[in-house]
Structure formats: structure tokens, C-alpha cells
Amino acid sequence: VQLVESGGGLVQAGGSLRLSCAAPGFSFDEYSIGWFRQAPGKEREGVACISSRQAGTHYADSAKGRFTISSDNAKNTVYLQMNSLNAEDTAKYYCAAERTAFCEYGLRNWPSYEYWGQGTQVTVSS
């Protein structure tokens, strides 16, 4: 089983990016998927998550109103649409999977997520 992120890149402040997390081998009926990020010298932090069976979505305060997480079961892919990006969003973004019906706890406690992708870099120029 693996998670593969894509869609990162360089964008100007105020711009948008859509990240993708391909999750072959993970059933979205059993696994919640989260997006996390880590900037140099900073701790990893949760950004957004979607619970298994699409039971709910949760966002970090920094992402509310700007980011949207969604999933496509047919493609086994989770997306993170990021709008109104600013320099503080610059980080390496990771998707992760946890076998749980409720993703919110893990969003604030990232070690609870069991499986991780390699990450994709997002750089926002001001």
C-alpha cells in the first residue's frame, strides 16, 4: 500500500494549487485521509482531513475558508484545493492514512496516522 502526492509547485501569493493524493490499496470506507505540512525548522502540522465513508471533514484554523479537502472514490484519490495562498503556506505537504472512522483527533496528533506519502513541495512567493 502506498500514498503518492502530486500537484505541488511554485505559486505567487494569492494564487491556488490543487494537491492530489493517490491512495491505491486504501479503502475510503475504512481509512481516513489527512493532509499535513511541515516547513523547515517547524513541527509537522495537520491541515485538513476527511473521515472514512466521507463522514466529515475537518480543517486547521489556518486552512478554514481557504482550503477544501475532497475525495473521489472511483479514483481512490483525495484532493486538497488551496486558494488564497500566502508565504506562510510554504511547506512540504504530505497525505497520510489512518484506519479510523474519525479523522479529527489525528489531525492534531499526527503520529496517530499510520501510512505516509513522500510529500510534495509547495512554495508561495510573496
PDB file of N, CA and C in Angstrom, residues 32-96:
ATOM      1  N   SER A  32      -9.412   6.991   7.049  1.00  0.00           N
ATOM      2  CA  SER A  32      -9.488   8.437   6.948  1.00  0.00           C
ATOM      3  C   SER A  32      -8.174   8.923   6.331  1.00  0.00           C
ATOM      4  N   ILE A  33      -8.258  10.015   5.594  1.00  0.00           N
ATOM      5  CA  ILE A  33      -7.089  10.581   4.939  1.00  0.00           C
ATOM      6  C   ILE A  33      -6.888  12.009   5.423  1.00  0.00           C
ATOM      7  N   GLY A  34      -5.664  12.324   5.751  1.00  0.00           N
ATOM      8  CA  GLY A  34      -5.348  13.667   6.200  1.00  0.00           C
ATOM      9  C   GLY A  34      -4.247  14.291   5.362  1.00  0.00           C
ATOM     10  N   TRP A  35      -4.254  15.608   5.307  1.00  0.00           N
ATOM     11  CA  TRP A  35      -3.170  16.379   4.714  1.00  0.00           C
ATOM     12  C   TRP A  35      -2.422  17.090   5.843  1.00  0.00           C
ATOM     13  N   PHE A  36      -1.117  17.001   5.784  1.00  0.00           N
ATOM     14  CA  PHE A  36      -0.258  17.628   6.779  1.00  0.00           C
ATOM     15  C   PHE A  36       0.814  18.424   6.051  1.00  0.00           C
ATOM     16  N   ARG A  37       1.482  19.295   6.766  1.00  0.00           N
ATOM     17  CA  ARG A  37       2.566  20.043   6.153  1.00  0.00           C
ATOM     18  C   ARG A  37       3.668  20.285   7.170  1.00  0.00           C
ATOM     19  N   GLN A  38       4.860  20.468   6.646  1.00  0.00           N
ATOM     20  CA  GLN A  38       5.996  20.748   7.502  1.00  0.00           C
ATOM     21  C   GLN A  38       6.926  21.717   6.801  1.00  0.00           C
ATOM     22  N   ALA A  39       7.133  22.848   7.422  1.00  0.00           N
ATOM     23  CA  ALA A  39       8.065  23.840   6.921  1.00  0.00           C
ATOM     24  C   ALA A  39       9.411  23.641   7.613  1.00  0.00           C
ATOM     25  N   PRO A  40      10.502  24.087   6.982  1.00  0.00           N
ATOM     26  CA  PRO A  40      11.823  23.934   7.590  1.00  0.00           C
ATOM     27  C   PRO A  40      11.878  24.550   8.986  1.00  0.00           C
ATOM     28  N   GLY A  41      12.375  23.771   9.935  1.00  0.00           N
ATOM     29  CA  GLY A  41      12.508  24.269  11.299  1.00  0.00           C
ATOM     30  C   GLY A  41      11.225  24.278  12.104  1.00  0.00           C
ATOM     31  N   LYS A  42      10.143  23.793  11.511  1.00  0.00           N
ATOM     32  CA  LYS A  42       8.864  23.795  12.218  1.00  0.00           C
ATOM     33  C   LYS A  42       8.351  22.374  12.378  1.00  0.00           C
ATOM     34  N   GLU A  43       7.433  22.217  13.316  1.00  0.00           N
ATOM     35  CA  GLU A  43       6.836  20.900  13.525  1.00  0.00           C
ATOM     36  C   GLU A  43       5.803  20.606  12.438  1.00  0.00           C
ATOM     37  N   ARG A  44       5.597  19.321  12.226  1.00  0.00           N
ATOM     38  CA  ARG A  44       4.556  18.918  11.294  1.00  0.00           C
ATOM     39  C   ARG A  44       3.195  19.313  11.864  1.00  0.00           C
ATOM     40  N   GLU A  45       2.325  19.784  11.008  1.00  0.00           N
ATOM     41  CA  GLU A  45       1.007  20.199  11.472  1.00  0.00           C
ATOM     42  C   GLU A  45      -0.075  19.702  10.526  1.00  0.00           C
ATOM     43  N   GLY A  46      -1.235  19.415  11.114  1.00  0.00           N
ATOM     44  CA  GLY A  46      -2.363  18.993  10.318  1.00  0.00           C
ATOM     45  C   GLY A  46      -2.989  20.162   9.596  1.00  0.00           C
ATOM     46  N   VAL A  47      -3.450  19.914   8.392  1.00  0.00           N
ATOM     47  CA  VAL A  47      -4.081  20.942   7.577  1.00  0.00           C
ATOM     48  C   VAL A  47      -5.573  20.654   7.407  1.00  0.00           C
ATOM     49  N   ALA A  48      -5.874  19.454   6.960  1.00  0.00           N
ATOM     50  CA  ALA A  48      -7.269  19.073   6.713  1.00  0.00           C
ATOM     51  C   ALA A  48      -7.358  17.558   6.681  1.00  0.00           C
ATOM     52  N   CYS A  49      -8.541  17.053   6.959  1.00  0.00           N
ATOM     53  CA  CYS A  49      -8.729  15.607   6.882  1.00  0.00           C
ATOM     54  C   CYS A  49     -10.163  15.293   6.491  1.00  0.00           C
ATOM     55  N   ILE A  50     -10.334  14.092   5.955  1.00  0.00           N
ATOM     56  CA  ILE A  50     -11.656  13.617   5.585  1.00  0.00           C
ATOM     57  C   ILE A  50     -11.820  12.236   6.204  1.00  0.00           C
ATOM     58  N   SER A  51     -12.893  12.067   6.946  1.00  0.00           N
ATOM     59  CA  SER A  51     -13.107  10.812   7.653  1.00  0.00           C
ATOM     60  C   SER A  51     -13.543   9.725   6.686  1.00  0.00           C
ATOM     61  N   SER A  52     -13.370   8.495   7.110  1.00  0.00           N
ATOM     62  CA  SER A  52     -13.791   7.367   6.283  1.00  0.00           C
ATOM     63  C   SER A  52     -15.284   7.458   6.009  1.00  0.00           C
ATOM     64  N   ARG A  53     -15.681   6.864   4.874  1.00  0.00           N
ATOM     65  CA  ARG A  53     -17.077   6.929   4.420  1.00  0.00           C
ATOM     66  C   ARG A  53     -17.543   8.368   4.223  1.00  0.00           C
ATOM     67  N   GLN A  54     -16.581   9.268   4.031  1.00  0.00           N
ATOM     68  CA  GLN A  54     -16.878  10.696   3.829  1.00  0.00           C
ATOM     69  C   GLN A  54     -17.809  11.204   4.924  1.00  0.00           C
ATOM     70  N   ALA A  55     -17.557  10.738   6.144  1.00  0.00           N
ATOM     71  CA  ALA A  55     -18.428  11.084   7.259  1.00  0.00           C
ATOM     72  C   ALA A  55     -18.254  12.525   7.710  1.00  0.00           C
ATOM     73  N   GLY A  56     -17.155  13.140   7.322  1.00  0.00           N
ATOM     74  CA  GLY A  56     -16.970  14.524   7.711  1.00  0.00           C
ATOM     75  C   GLY A  56     -15.596  15.018   7.320  1.00  0.00           C
ATOM     76  N   THR A  57     -15.435  16.315   7.284  1.00  0.00           N
ATOM     77  CA  THR A  57     -14.148  16.942   7.006  1.00  0.00           C
ATOM     78  C   THR A  57     -13.805  17.894   8.138  1.00  0.00           C
ATOM     79  N   HIS A  58     -12.523  18.068   8.368  1.00  0.00           N
ATOM     80  CA  HIS A  58     -12.065  18.968   9.424  1.00  0.00           C
ATOM     81  C   HIS A  58     -10.855  19.739   8.913  1.00  0.00           C
ATOM     82  N   TYR A  59     -10.728  20.953   9.427  1.00  0.00           N
ATOM     83  CA  TYR A  59      -9.661  21.834   8.960  1.00  0.00           C
ATOM     84  C   TYR A  59      -8.945  22.489  10.139  1.00  0.00           C
ATOM     85  N   ALA A  60      -7.665  22.701   9.947  1.00  0.00           N
ATOM     86  CA  ALA A  60      -6.936  23.552  10.877  1.00  0.00           C
ATOM     87  C   ALA A  60      -7.432  24.984  10.712  1.00  0.00           C
ATOM     88  N   ASP A  61      -7.286  25.772  11.754  1.00  0.00           N
ATOM     89  CA  ASP A  61      -7.751  27.161  11.679  1.00  0.00           C
ATOM     90  C   ASP A  61      -7.093  27.898  10.519  1.00  0.00           C
ATOM     91  N   SER A  62      -5.846  27.585  10.245  1.00  0.00           N
ATOM     92  CA  SER A  62      -5.111  28.265   9.171  1.00  0.00           C
ATOM     93  C   SER A  62      -5.655  27.931   7.792  1.00  0.00           C
ATOM     94  N   ALA A  63      -6.407  26.838   7.695  1.00  0.00           N
ATOM     95  CA  ALA A  63      -6.915  26.393   6.399  1.00  0.00           C
ATOM     96  C   ALA A  63      -8.389  26.731   6.178  1.00  0.00           C
ATOM     97  N   LYS A  64      -9.081  27.005   7.241  1.00  0.00           N
ATOM     98  CA  LYS A  64     -10.522  27.246   7.120  1.00  0.00           C
ATOM     99  C   LYS A  64     -10.812  28.422   6.199  1.00  0.00           C
ATOM    100  N   GLY A  65     -11.744  28.212   5.298  1.00  0.00           N
ATOM    101  CA  GLY A  65     -12.145  29.259   4.373  1.00  0.00           C
ATOM    102  C   GLY A  65     -11.269  29.385   3.152  1.00  0.00           C
ATOM    103  N   ARG A  66     -10.120  28.726   3.152  1.00  0.00           N
ATOM    104  CA  ARG A  66      -9.207  28.821   2.003  1.00  0.00           C
ATOM    105  C   ARG A  66      -8.963  27.465   1.346  1.00  0.00           C
ATOM    106  N   PHE A  67      -8.931  26.407   2.131  1.00  0.00           N
ATOM    107  CA  PHE A  67      -8.623  25.074   1.622  1.00  0.00           C
ATOM    108  C   PHE A  67      -9.881  24.205   1.657  1.00  0.00           C
ATOM    109  N   THR A  68      -9.959  23.279   0.702  1.00  0.00           N
ATOM    110  CA  THR A  68     -11.070  22.334   0.666  1.00  0.00           C
ATOM    111  C   THR A  68     -10.520  20.942   0.392  1.00  0.00           C
ATOM    112  N   ILE A  69     -10.886  20.001   1.242  1.00  0.00           N
ATOM    113  CA  ILE A  69     -10.490  18.613   1.029  1.00  0.00           C
ATOM    114  C   ILE A  69     -11.675  17.851   0.460  1.00  0.00           C
ATOM    115  N   SER A  70     -11.396  16.966  -0.489  1.00  0.00           N
ATOM    116  CA  SER A  70     -12.445  16.173  -1.103  1.00  0.00           C
ATOM    117  C   SER A  70     -11.868  14.842  -1.536  1.00  0.00           C
ATOM    118  N   SER A  71     -12.743  13.916  -1.845  1.00  0.00           N
ATOM    119  CA  SER A  71     -12.270  12.604  -2.279  1.00  0.00           C
ATOM    120  C   SER A  71     -13.070  12.118  -3.470  1.00  0.00           C
ATOM    121  N   ASP A  72     -12.421  11.321  -4.282  1.00  0.00           N
ATOM    122  CA  ASP A  72     -13.047  10.675  -5.433  1.00  0.00           C
ATOM    123  C   ASP A  72     -12.847   9.181  -5.240  1.00  0.00           C
ATOM    124  N   ASN A  73     -13.898   8.501  -4.804  1.00  0.00           N
ATOM    125  CA  ASN A  73     -13.766   7.076  -4.506  1.00  0.00           C
ATOM    126  C   ASN A  73     -13.423   6.266  -5.748  1.00  0.00           C
ATOM    127  N   ALA A  74     -13.963   6.656  -6.877  1.00  0.00           N
ATOM    128  CA  ALA A  74     -13.713   5.912  -8.112  1.00  0.00           C
ATOM    129  C   ALA A  74     -12.231   5.945  -8.485  1.00  0.00           C
ATOM    130  N   LYS A  75     -11.579   7.039  -8.177  1.00  0.00           N
ATOM    131  CA  LYS A  75     -10.160   7.185  -8.488  1.00  0.00           C
ATOM    132  C   LYS A  75      -9.275   6.895  -7.291  1.00  0.00           C
ATOM    133  N   ASN A  76      -9.870   6.615  -6.145  1.00  0.00           N
ATOM    134  CA  ASN A  76      -9.099   6.382  -4.923  1.00  0.00           C
ATOM    135  C   ASN A  76      -8.119   7.527  -4.663  1.00  0.00           C
ATOM    136  N   THR A  77      -8.611   8.711  -4.808  1.00  0.00           N
ATOM    137  CA  THR A  77      -7.763   9.901  -4.706  1.00  0.00           C
ATOM    138  C   THR A  77      -8.425  10.936  -3.813  1.00  0.00           C
ATOM    139  N   VAL A  78      -7.608  11.573  -3.008  1.00  0.00           N
ATOM    140  CA  VAL A  78      -8.059  12.681  -2.171  1.00  0.00           C
ATOM    141  C   VAL A  78      -7.371  13.949  -2.655  1.00  0.00           C
ATOM    142  N   TYR A  79      -8.130  15.026  -2.681  1.00  0.00           N
ATOM    143  CA  TYR A  79      -7.617  16.295  -3.186  1.00  0.00           C
ATOM    144  C   TYR A  79      -7.586  17.342  -2.067  1.00  0.00           C
ATOM    145  N   LEU A  80      -6.682  18.272  -2.217  1.00  0.00           N
ATOM    146  CA  LEU A  80      -6.658  19.446  -1.349  1.00  0.00           C
ATOM    147  C   LEU A  80      -6.585  20.672  -2.250  1.00  0.00           C
ATOM    148  N   GLN A  81      -7.697  21.361  -2.375  1.00  0.00           N
ATOM    149  CA  GLN A  81      -7.741  22.606  -3.139  1.00  0.00           C
ATOM    150  C   GLN A  81      -7.321  23.734  -2.212  1.00  0.00           C
ATOM    151  N   MET A  82      -6.292  24.448  -2.607  1.00  0.00           N
ATOM    152  CA  MET A  82      -5.763  25.529  -1.777  1.00  0.00           C
ATOM    153  C   MET A  82      -5.875  26.845  -2.526  1.00  0.00           C
ATOM    154  N   ASN A  83      -6.615  27.772  -1.959  1.00  0.00           N
ATOM    155  CA  ASN A  83      -6.813  29.091  -2.550  1.00  0.00           C
ATOM    156  C   ASN A  83      -6.223  30.164  -1.637  1.00  0.00           C
ATOM    157  N   SER A  84      -6.053  31.345  -2.194  1.00  0.00           N
ATOM    158  CA  SER A  84      -5.545  32.497  -1.434  1.00  0.00           C
ATOM    159  C   SER A  84      -4.271  32.137  -0.669  1.00  0.00           C
ATOM    160  N   LEU A  85      -3.362  31.517  -1.377  1.00  0.00           N
ATOM    161  CA  LEU A  85      -2.121  31.078  -0.731  1.00  0.00           C
ATOM    162  C   LEU A  85      -1.262  32.266  -0.337  1.00  0.00           C
ATOM    163  N   ASN A  86      -0.546  32.093   0.758  1.00  0.00           N
ATOM    164  CA  ASN A  86       0.395  33.114   1.202  1.00  0.00           C
ATOM    165  C   ASN A  86       1.715  32.450   1.584  1.00  0.00           C
ATOM    166  N   ALA A  87       2.694  33.262   1.870  1.00  0.00           N
ATOM    167  CA  ALA A  87       4.043  32.752   2.115  1.00  0.00           C
ATOM    168  C   ALA A  87       4.068  31.772   3.285  1.00  0.00           C
ATOM    169  N   GLU A  88       3.177  31.948   4.233  1.00  0.00           N
ATOM    170  CA  GLU A  88       3.140  31.054   5.405  1.00  0.00           C
ATOM    171  C   GLU A  88       2.653  29.654   5.053  1.00  0.00           C
ATOM    172  N   ASP A  89       2.127  29.485   3.853  1.00  0.00           N
ATOM    173  CA  ASP A  89       1.698  28.156   3.414  1.00  0.00           C
ATOM    174  C   ASP A  89       2.845  27.368   2.795  1.00  0.00           C
ATOM    175  N   THR A  90       3.983  27.986   2.632  1.00  0.00           N
ATOM    176  CA  THR A  90       5.143  27.308   2.065  1.00  0.00           C
ATOM    177  C   THR A  90       5.583  26.173   2.981  1.00  0.00           C
ATOM    178  N   ALA A  91       5.616  24.967   2.440  1.00  0.00           N
ATOM    179  CA  ALA A  91       5.955  23.783   3.231  1.00  0.00           C
ATOM    180  C   ALA A  91       5.952  22.566   2.322  1.00  0.00           C
ATOM    181  N   LYS A  92       6.393  21.462   2.863  1.00  0.00           N
ATOM    182  CA  LYS A  92       6.207  20.187   2.181  1.00  0.00           C
ATOM    183  C   LYS A  92       4.900  19.601   2.704  1.00  0.00           C
ATOM    184  N   TYR A  93       4.056  19.213   1.776  1.00  0.00           N
ATOM    185  CA  TYR A  93       2.736  18.706   2.118  1.00  0.00           C
ATOM    186  C   TYR A  93       2.705  17.192   1.960  1.00  0.00           C
ATOM    187  N   TYR A  94       2.160  16.541   2.965  1.00  0.00           N
ATOM    188  CA  TYR A  94       2.063  15.101   2.994  1.00  0.00           C
ATOM    189  C   TYR A  94       0.608  14.668   3.142  1.00  0.00           C
ATOM    190  N   CYS A  95       0.263  13.566   2.511  1.00  0.00           N
ATOM    191  CA  CYS A  95      -1.003  12.949   2.848  1.00  0.00           C
ATOM    192  C   CYS A  95      -0.707  11.689   3.650  1.00  0.00           C
ATOM    193  N   ALA A  96      -1.665  11.324   4.478  1.00  0.00           N
ATOM    194  CA  ALA A  96      -1.486  10.189   5.375  1.00  0.00           C
ATOM    195  C   ALA A  96      -2.817   9.494   5.572  1.00  0.00           C
TER     196      ALA A  96
END
